[in-house]
Amino acid sequence: MSADVSDLSLVRRVQSGDKGAFDALVRKYQHKLVKLVMRYVRNPAEAEDIAQEAFIKAYRALPQFRGDSAFYTWLYRIAINTAKNAVVSRDRSPIEYNIDRNNDATEESYDMQGRMKDSETPEGLVLTDEIRRTVNAAIEALPEDLKTAIVLRELDGLSYEEIAAAMDCPVGTVRSRIFRAREAIDRRLREVFEGGLGRTEDLG
Amino acid sequence: MNEELDSQLSAMFDDELPAAECELLARRLSRDEELRGRWSRYAAIGATIRAEGGQRLNAELARRVSVAISAEPLPAAVAEPAAPRSRPSPRVFGSRWWAPVGGVAVAASVAAAAILWVRFESPAANGPVVAQTPATAAGAIVEPSYVVPKVIPRRSIVPSTQLANYVVAHSEFSSPVNRRNLLSALMASESGTAGAPAGSEEPTEDVNDDAKSPQ
């Protein structure tokens, strides 16, 4: 299977004006990107802001994306540059992020303060913890073959072909096992938060 | 939800779906919010398995990006103002690259056409015309052959009977030197066309061919 085919199909849709396809790309890579940015900034809210900026930059630059590299590789570079610039910018104007010393804060810094608090609200923490507990519990409850398949895929990043070789089974079986594992986890996850992961936005 | 569709979605998430199916599913994914919700949860499951801690696993970031780009122009519309920048788009770059090549191609075509025209018009390069010179036209002496002779026959002026009469009549009023030259030329031509009928039209064609020649 050629790499990046699914991303390219979504990218082409975005390039033809389909914003819903870009939302799918954001949803797929948001966690990876925030994790990447957190190498540069420790605050999760700040990392989300930088990741958001990176996504918007990517959206604006997408007409110039020709598919010479994988979409995530391209997005990765944008995120790294955005994070580096943000760190430089923050170091030059620390007062904007230093809430304790900021007596006459601007509207933006108030907004930042609000986001930082929001990321640390009990509701936010509970939701994230609940998601993790649910997913982990669902994985533990999986049959061994399904658990192995989904872990090899998500944790080790193996392709279906590599998993098939490791588990000594056809590629079609791997695809089925991974799908069944995801479905089993998703059934329990869906109950945890409605309006969270699947929150809708009317996209053009 | 269709199980086959969900299975395809799972494979597409892993980049393991054939390209043709990807195209179709990408279209549906971009329009089906429920499908995108499932897609999001697949991403959250992966993030949890990888223990990507320190971040929220809800869709807040995706929602914020969606709101931000909802006010943005479409990517295709963004591309057009970007064209005049120092780094041109592939389409613009391509057109600039082809412009000089196209000019060279047109110039080469014109030159080739001119050469072909010259060759077509030149009797020296035209075998059948040479074959119709008086020498070959007198088939009694030269055997018919399709081989072009190596030595090109002397291209003499062979006047028509009317022209010969004209020259002879005027030679009476010419100086002796000029009269001898003209008559010598005429006699030499007549000796080269020995056996040719006096009123033949073929030499006339030869004259006309010379007239057309650029030399």
mmCIF file of C-alpha atoms in Angstrom, chain B residues 20-107:
data_model
loop_
_atom_site.group_PDB
_atom_site.id
_atom_site.type_symbol
_atom_site.label_atom_id
_atom_site.label_comp_id
_atom_site.label_asym_id
_atom_site.label_seq_id
_atom_site.Cartn_x
_atom_site.Cartn_y
_atom_site.Cartn_z
ATOM 1 C CA ALA B 20 -9.788 4.503 -5.278
ATOM 2 C CA GLU B 21 -11.674 3.680 -2.081
ATOM 3 C CA CYS B 22 -9.868 6.518 -0.309
ATOM 4 C CA GLU B 23 -11.179 9.029 -2.811
ATOM 5 C CA LEU B 24 -14.755 7.953 -2.259
ATOM 6 C CA LEU B 25 -14.453 7.734 1.500
ATOM 7 C CA ALA B 26 -12.690 11.101 1.748
ATOM 8 C CA ARG B 27 -15.663 12.678 0.023
ATOM 9 C CA ARG B 28 -18.064 11.054 2.463
ATOM 10 C CA LEU B 29 -15.859 11.787 5.464
ATOM 11 C CA SER B 30 -15.740 15.474 4.670
ATOM 12 C CA ARG B 31 -19.539 15.652 4.596
ATOM 13 C CA ASP B 32 -20.554 13.176 7.288
ATOM 14 C CA GLU B 33 -20.135 14.635 10.744
ATOM 15 C CA GLU B 34 -20.929 11.354 12.455
ATOM 16 C CA LEU B 35 -18.192 9.649 10.482
ATOM 17 C CA ARG B 36 -15.750 12.407 11.423
ATOM 18 C CA GLY B 37 -16.731 11.937 15.076
ATOM 19 C CA ARG B 38 -15.778 8.284 14.809
ATOM 20 C CA TRP B 39 -12.580 9.318 13.021
ATOM 21 C CA SER B 40 -11.794 11.637 15.966
ATOM 22 C CA ARG B 41 -12.311 8.871 18.470
ATOM 23 C CA TYR B 42 -9.973 6.616 16.505
ATOM 24 C CA ALA B 43 -7.377 9.353 16.868
ATOM 25 C CA ALA B 44 -8.049 9.630 20.615
ATOM 26 C CA ILE B 45 -7.723 5.876 21.019
ATOM 27 C CA GLY B 46 -4.334 6.001 19.311
ATOM 28 C CA ALA B 47 -3.217 8.926 21.468
ATOM 29 C CA THR B 48 -4.239 7.071 24.611
ATOM 30 C CA ILE B 49 -2.426 3.894 23.602
ATOM 31 C CA ARG B 50 0.685 5.930 22.896
ATOM 32 C CA ALA B 51 0.231 7.563 26.304
ATOM 33 C CA GLU B 52 0.399 11.028 24.850
ATOM 34 C CA GLY B 53 -0.047 12.678 28.212
ATOM 35 C CA GLY B 54 -0.276 16.313 29.116
ATOM 36 C CA GLN B 55 -2.935 17.153 26.594
ATOM 37 C CA ARG B 56 -6.669 17.171 26.390
ATOM 38 C CA LEU B 57 -8.271 14.421 24.409
ATOM 39 C CA ASN B 58 -11.427 16.234 23.441
ATOM 40 C CA ALA B 59 -12.087 17.952 20.145
ATOM 41 C CA GLU B 60 -11.536 21.471 21.434
ATOM 42 C CA LEU B 61 -8.535 22.107 19.200
ATOM 43 C CA ALA B 62 -10.272 20.773 16.099
ATOM 44 C CA ARG B 63 -13.302 22.910 16.885
ATOM 45 C CA ARG B 64 -11.187 26.035 17.272
ATOM 46 C CA VAL B 65 -9.370 25.378 13.998
ATOM 47 C CA SER B 66 -12.700 24.813 12.262
ATOM 48 C CA VAL B 67 -14.022 28.120 13.541
ATOM 49 C CA ALA B 68 -10.830 29.905 12.494
ATOM 50 C CA ILE B 69 -10.780 28.556 8.946
ATOM 51 C CA SER B 70 -14.509 29.073 8.469
ATOM 52 C CA ALA B 71 -13.648 32.758 8.003
ATOM 53 C CA GLU B 72 -10.770 31.972 5.678
ATOM 54 C CA PRO B 73 -11.141 32.064 1.896
ATOM 55 C CA LEU B 74 -11.062 28.762 0.099
ATOM 56 C CA PRO B 75 -7.549 27.420 -0.486
ATOM 57 C CA ALA B 76 -7.976 27.706 -4.252
ATOM 58 C CA ALA B 77 -8.743 31.408 -3.857
ATOM 59 C CA VAL B 78 -5.694 31.817 -1.643
ATOM 60 C CA ALA B 79 -3.438 30.401 -4.350
ATOM 61 C CA GLU B 80 -4.091 33.156 -6.862
ATOM 62 C CA PRO B 81 -2.644 36.104 -4.902
ATOM 63 C CA ALA B 82 0.355 33.908 -4.101
ATOM 64 C CA ALA B 83 1.266 33.642 -7.784
ATOM 65 C CA PRO B 84 3.184 36.971 -8.099
ATOM 66 C CA ARG B 85 5.439 36.065 -5.181
ATOM 67 C CA SER B 86 9.077 35.227 -5.669
ATOM 68 C CA ARG B 87 8.350 31.522 -5.508
ATOM 69 C CA PRO B 88 5.933 30.897 -8.312
ATOM 70 C CA SER B 89 3.310 28.203 -8.293
ATOM 71 C CA PRO B 90 4.029 25.156 -10.474
ATOM 72 C CA ARG B 91 1.531 26.308 -13.103
ATOM 73 C CA VAL B 92 3.123 29.735 -13.419
ATOM 74 C CA PHE B 93 6.614 28.288 -13.335
ATOM 75 C CA GLY B 94 5.658 25.884 -16.083
ATOM 76 C CA SER B 95 4.324 28.605 -18.356
ATOM 77 C CA ARG B 96 7.503 30.666 -17.935
ATOM 78 C CA TRP B 97 9.619 27.683 -18.681
ATOM 79 C CA TRP B 98 7.766 26.868 -21.862
ATOM 80 C CA ALA B 99 7.769 30.397 -23.220
ATOM 81 C CA PRO B 100 11.375 30.481 -24.586
ATOM 82 C CA VAL B 101 11.200 26.845 -25.672
ATOM 83 C CA GLY B 102 8.035 27.611 -27.585
ATOM 84 C CA GLY B 103 9.756 30.542 -29.286
ATOM 85 C CA VAL B 104 12.688 28.369 -30.302
ATOM 86 C CA ALA B 105 10.311 25.710 -31.586
ATOM 87 C CA VAL B 106 8.452 28.258 -33.736
ATOM 88 C CA ALA B 107 11.734 29.636 -35.091
#
